[in-house]
Short mmCIF file of C-alpha atoms in Angstrom, two decimals:
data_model
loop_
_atom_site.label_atom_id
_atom_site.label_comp_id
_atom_site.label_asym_id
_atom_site.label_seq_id
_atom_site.Cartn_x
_atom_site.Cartn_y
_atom_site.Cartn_z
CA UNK A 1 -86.69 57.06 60.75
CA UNK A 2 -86.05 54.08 58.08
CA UNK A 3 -84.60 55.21 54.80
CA UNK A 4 -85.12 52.76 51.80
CA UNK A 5 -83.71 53.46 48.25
CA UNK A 6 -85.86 52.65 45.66
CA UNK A 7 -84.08 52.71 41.97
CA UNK A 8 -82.46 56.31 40.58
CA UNK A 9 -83.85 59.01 42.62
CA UNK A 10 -86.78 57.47 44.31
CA UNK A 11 -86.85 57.10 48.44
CA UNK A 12 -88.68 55.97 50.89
CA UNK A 13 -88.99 57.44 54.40
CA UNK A 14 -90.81 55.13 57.69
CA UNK A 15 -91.65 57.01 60.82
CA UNK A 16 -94.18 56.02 63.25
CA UNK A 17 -96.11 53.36 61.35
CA UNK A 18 -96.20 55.89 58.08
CA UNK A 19 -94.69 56.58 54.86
CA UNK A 20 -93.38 59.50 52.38
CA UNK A 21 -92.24 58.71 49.24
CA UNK A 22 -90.03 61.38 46.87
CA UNK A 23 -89.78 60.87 43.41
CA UNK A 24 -91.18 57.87 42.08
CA UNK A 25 -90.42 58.03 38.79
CA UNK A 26 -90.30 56.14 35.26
CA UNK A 27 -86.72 54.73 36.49
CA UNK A 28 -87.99 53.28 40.20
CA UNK A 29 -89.92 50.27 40.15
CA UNK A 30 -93.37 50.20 39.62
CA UNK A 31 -94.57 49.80 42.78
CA UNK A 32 -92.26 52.27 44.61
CA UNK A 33 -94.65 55.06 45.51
CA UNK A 34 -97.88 52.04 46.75
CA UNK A 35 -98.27 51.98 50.09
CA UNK A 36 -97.89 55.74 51.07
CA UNK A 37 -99.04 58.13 52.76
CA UNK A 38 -97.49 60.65 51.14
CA UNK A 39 -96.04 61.82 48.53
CA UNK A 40 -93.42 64.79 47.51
CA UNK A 41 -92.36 64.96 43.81
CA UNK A 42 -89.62 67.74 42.68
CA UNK A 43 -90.20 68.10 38.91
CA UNK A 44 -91.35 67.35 36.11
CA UNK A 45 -89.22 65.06 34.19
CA UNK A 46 -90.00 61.43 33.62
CA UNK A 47 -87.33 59.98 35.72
CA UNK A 48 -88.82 61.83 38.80
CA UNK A 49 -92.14 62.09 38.07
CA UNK A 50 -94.49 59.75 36.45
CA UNK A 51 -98.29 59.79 36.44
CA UNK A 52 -99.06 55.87 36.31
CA UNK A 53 -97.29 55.55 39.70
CA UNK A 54 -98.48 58.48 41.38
CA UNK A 55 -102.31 57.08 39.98
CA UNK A 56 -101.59 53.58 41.51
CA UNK A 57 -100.65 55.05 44.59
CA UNK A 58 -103.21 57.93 45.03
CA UNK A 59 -105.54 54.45 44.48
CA UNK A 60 -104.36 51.92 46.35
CA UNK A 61 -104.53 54.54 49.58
CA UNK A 62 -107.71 57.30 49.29
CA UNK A 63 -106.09 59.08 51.87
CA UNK A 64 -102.25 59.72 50.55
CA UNK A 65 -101.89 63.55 49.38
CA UNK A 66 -99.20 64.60 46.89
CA UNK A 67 -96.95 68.06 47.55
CA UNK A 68 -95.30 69.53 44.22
CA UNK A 69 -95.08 72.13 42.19
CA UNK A 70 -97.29 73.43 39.85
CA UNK A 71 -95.99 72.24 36.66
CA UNK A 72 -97.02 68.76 38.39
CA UNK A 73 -100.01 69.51 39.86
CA UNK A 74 -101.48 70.94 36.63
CA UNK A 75 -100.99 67.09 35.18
CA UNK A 76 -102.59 65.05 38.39
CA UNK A 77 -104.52 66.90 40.37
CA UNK A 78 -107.93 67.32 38.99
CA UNK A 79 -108.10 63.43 39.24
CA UNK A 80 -107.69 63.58 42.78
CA UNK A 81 -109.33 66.83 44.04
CA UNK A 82 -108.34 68.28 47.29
CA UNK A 83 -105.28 65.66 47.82
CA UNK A 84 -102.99 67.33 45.40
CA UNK A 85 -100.76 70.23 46.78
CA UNK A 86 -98.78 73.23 45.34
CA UNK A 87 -95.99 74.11 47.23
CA UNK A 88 -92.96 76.22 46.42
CA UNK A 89 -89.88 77.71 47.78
CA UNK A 90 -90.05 78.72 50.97
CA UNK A 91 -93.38 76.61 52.04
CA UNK A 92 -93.53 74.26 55.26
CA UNK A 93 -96.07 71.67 55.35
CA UNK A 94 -96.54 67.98 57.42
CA UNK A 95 -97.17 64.96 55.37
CA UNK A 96 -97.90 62.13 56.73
CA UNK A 97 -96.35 63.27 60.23
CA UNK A 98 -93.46 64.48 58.54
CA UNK A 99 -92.13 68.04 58.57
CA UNK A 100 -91.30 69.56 55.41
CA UNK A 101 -89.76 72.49 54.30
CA UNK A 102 -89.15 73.26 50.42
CA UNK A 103 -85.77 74.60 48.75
CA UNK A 104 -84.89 75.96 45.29
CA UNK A 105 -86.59 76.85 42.54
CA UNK A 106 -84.89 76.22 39.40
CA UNK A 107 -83.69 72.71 37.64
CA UNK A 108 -80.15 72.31 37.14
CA UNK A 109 -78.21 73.98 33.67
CA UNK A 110 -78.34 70.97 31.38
CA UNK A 111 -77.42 73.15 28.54
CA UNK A 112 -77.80 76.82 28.04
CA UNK A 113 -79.79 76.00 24.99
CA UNK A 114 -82.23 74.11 27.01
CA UNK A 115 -84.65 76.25 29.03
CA UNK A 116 -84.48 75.70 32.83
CA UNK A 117 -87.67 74.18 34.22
CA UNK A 118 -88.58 74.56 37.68
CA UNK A 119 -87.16 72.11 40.44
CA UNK A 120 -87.95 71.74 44.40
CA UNK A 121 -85.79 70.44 47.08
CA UNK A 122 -87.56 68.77 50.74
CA UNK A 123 -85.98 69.32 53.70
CA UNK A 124 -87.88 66.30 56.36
CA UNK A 125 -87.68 66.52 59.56
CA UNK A 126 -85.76 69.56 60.39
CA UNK A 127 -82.76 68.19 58.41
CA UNK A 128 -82.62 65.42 59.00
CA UNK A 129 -82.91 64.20 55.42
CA UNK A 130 -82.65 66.55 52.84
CA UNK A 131 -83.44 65.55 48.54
CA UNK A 132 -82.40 68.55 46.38
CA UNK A 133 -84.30 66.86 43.10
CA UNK A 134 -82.38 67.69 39.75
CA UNK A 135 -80.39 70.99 41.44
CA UNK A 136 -77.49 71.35 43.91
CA UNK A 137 -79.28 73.35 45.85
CA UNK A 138 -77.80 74.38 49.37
CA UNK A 139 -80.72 74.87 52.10
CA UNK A 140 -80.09 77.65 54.96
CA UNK A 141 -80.44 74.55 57.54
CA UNK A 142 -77.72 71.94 58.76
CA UNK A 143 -77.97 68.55 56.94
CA UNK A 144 -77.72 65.15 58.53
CA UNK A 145 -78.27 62.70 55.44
CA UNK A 146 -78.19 64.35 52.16
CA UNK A 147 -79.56 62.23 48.94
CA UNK A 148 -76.67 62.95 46.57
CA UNK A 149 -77.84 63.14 42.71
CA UNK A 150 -74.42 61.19 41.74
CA UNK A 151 -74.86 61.25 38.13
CA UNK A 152 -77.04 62.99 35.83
CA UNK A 153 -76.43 64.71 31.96
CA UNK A 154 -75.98 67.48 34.15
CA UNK A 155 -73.40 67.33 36.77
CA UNK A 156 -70.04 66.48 36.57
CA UNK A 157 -68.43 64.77 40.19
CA UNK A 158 -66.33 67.75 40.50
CA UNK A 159 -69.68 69.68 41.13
CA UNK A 160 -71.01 66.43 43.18
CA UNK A 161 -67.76 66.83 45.10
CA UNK A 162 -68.02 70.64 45.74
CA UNK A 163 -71.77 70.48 46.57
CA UNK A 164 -71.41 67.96 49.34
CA UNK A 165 -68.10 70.11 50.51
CA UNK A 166 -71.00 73.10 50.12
CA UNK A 167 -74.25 71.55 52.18
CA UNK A 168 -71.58 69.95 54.65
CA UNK A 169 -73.75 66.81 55.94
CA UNK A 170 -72.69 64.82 58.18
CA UNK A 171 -74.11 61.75 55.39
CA UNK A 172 -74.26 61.61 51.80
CA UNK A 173 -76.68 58.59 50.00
CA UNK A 174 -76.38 58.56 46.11
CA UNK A 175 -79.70 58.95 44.33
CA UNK A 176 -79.68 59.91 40.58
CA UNK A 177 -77.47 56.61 39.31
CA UNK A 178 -79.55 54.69 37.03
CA UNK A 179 -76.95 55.79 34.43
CA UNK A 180 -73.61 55.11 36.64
CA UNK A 181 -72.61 51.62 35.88
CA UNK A 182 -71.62 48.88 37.98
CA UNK A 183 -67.64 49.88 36.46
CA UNK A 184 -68.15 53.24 36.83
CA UNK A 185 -68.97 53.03 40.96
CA UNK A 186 -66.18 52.43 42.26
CA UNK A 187 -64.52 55.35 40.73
CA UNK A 188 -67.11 57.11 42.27
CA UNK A 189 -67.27 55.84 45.34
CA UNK A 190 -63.32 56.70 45.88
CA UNK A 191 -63.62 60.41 44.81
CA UNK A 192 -66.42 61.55 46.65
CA UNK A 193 -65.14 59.40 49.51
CA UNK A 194 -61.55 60.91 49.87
CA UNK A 195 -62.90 64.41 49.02
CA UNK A 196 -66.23 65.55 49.68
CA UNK A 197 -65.82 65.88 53.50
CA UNK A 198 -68.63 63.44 54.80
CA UNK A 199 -69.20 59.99 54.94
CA UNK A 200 -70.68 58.78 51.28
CA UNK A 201 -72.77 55.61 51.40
CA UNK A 202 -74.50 54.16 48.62
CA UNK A 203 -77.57 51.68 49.24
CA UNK A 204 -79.03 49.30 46.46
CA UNK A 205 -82.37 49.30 45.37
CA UNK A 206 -84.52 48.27 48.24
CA UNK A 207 -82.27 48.36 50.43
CA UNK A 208 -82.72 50.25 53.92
CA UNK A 209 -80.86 52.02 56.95
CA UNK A 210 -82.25 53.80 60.22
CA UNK A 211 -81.71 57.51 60.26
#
């Protein structure tokens, strides 16, 4: 399998002459989710989910289908009948030759005067990736590469630092860092290095590594 990192919390995953995409949002490039197959989208915030990308890419291939929940679904899907998906936690589906099961239900606490939306996690392959989305969720399943939301309004790396510590992969990628600086990084990179327990690796935009 070929990982690519497309920008904040957008990836690409290659398997057998295929492609998934999660989480093209407003923050990835434009053209992150064209060319797939598939594609899995957690929530419903901008930076994760936006509509002109998903419409480009529903476009450009007649056959890619779109899994996501339904507070997605509700905004896409009647322009592309029968290729847009509902799925929740505790679903299994195959998308584009990829096996998926969904974790978690609920976006992170950004503030307790903020309502909590909801918020999916994909586990591919058996674990052998897993993206949690906007929510440190933990699946019941052994992780090889986790995508590690790094930074966001809310985390703090203490809670990065325990969740790896928690899911125990044998991998962690950072996703989520459109807001972590190029000064900020390396602080990052040390912490979550010398204490989350796994090997952290961080990948710029476009760039790729085999699973």
């Amino acid at each position: 399998m070929k990982l690519t990192k497309m920008s904040h919390a957008c990836v690409r995953l290659e398997k057998d002459g295929r492609t998934l995409v999660l989480d093209p949002g407003g923050f990835s490039e434009e053209d992150a989710a064209l060319g797939a197959d598939a594609i899995l989208v957690t929530h419903e915030h901008p930076d994760h989910f936006d509509e002109f990308r998903l419409r480009a890419a529903m476009e450009n291939n007649p056959a890619a289908e779109i899994w996501t929940l339904r507070s997605v679904a509700e905004k896409i899907s009647s322009a592309f009948p029968g290729r847009v998906h509902t799925v929740g936690h505790g679903d299994t589906f195959t998308a584009a030759g990829f096996d998926v099961q969904v974790h978690g239900e609920l976006h992170a606490v950004i503030h307790p005067d903020i309502p909590r939306i909801t918020n999916i996690g994909y586990l591919v392959d058996g674990g052998k990736v897993f993206h949690p989305g906007d929510a440190l969720t933990v699946p019941d399943h052994p992780v090889e590469t986790l995508m590690l939301p790094v930074m966001a309004p809310w985390s703090k790396i203490s809670e990065v630092i325990d969740y790896v510590r928690e899911v125990r992969p044998q991998r962690a990628y950072d996703i989520h860092d459109a807001l972590l600086t190029d000064l900020a990084r390396p602080i990052y990179d040390r912490q979550i290095g010398n204490l989350a327990g796994a090997e952290h690796l961080r990948l710029t935009p476009g760039a790729s590594a085999d699973l």
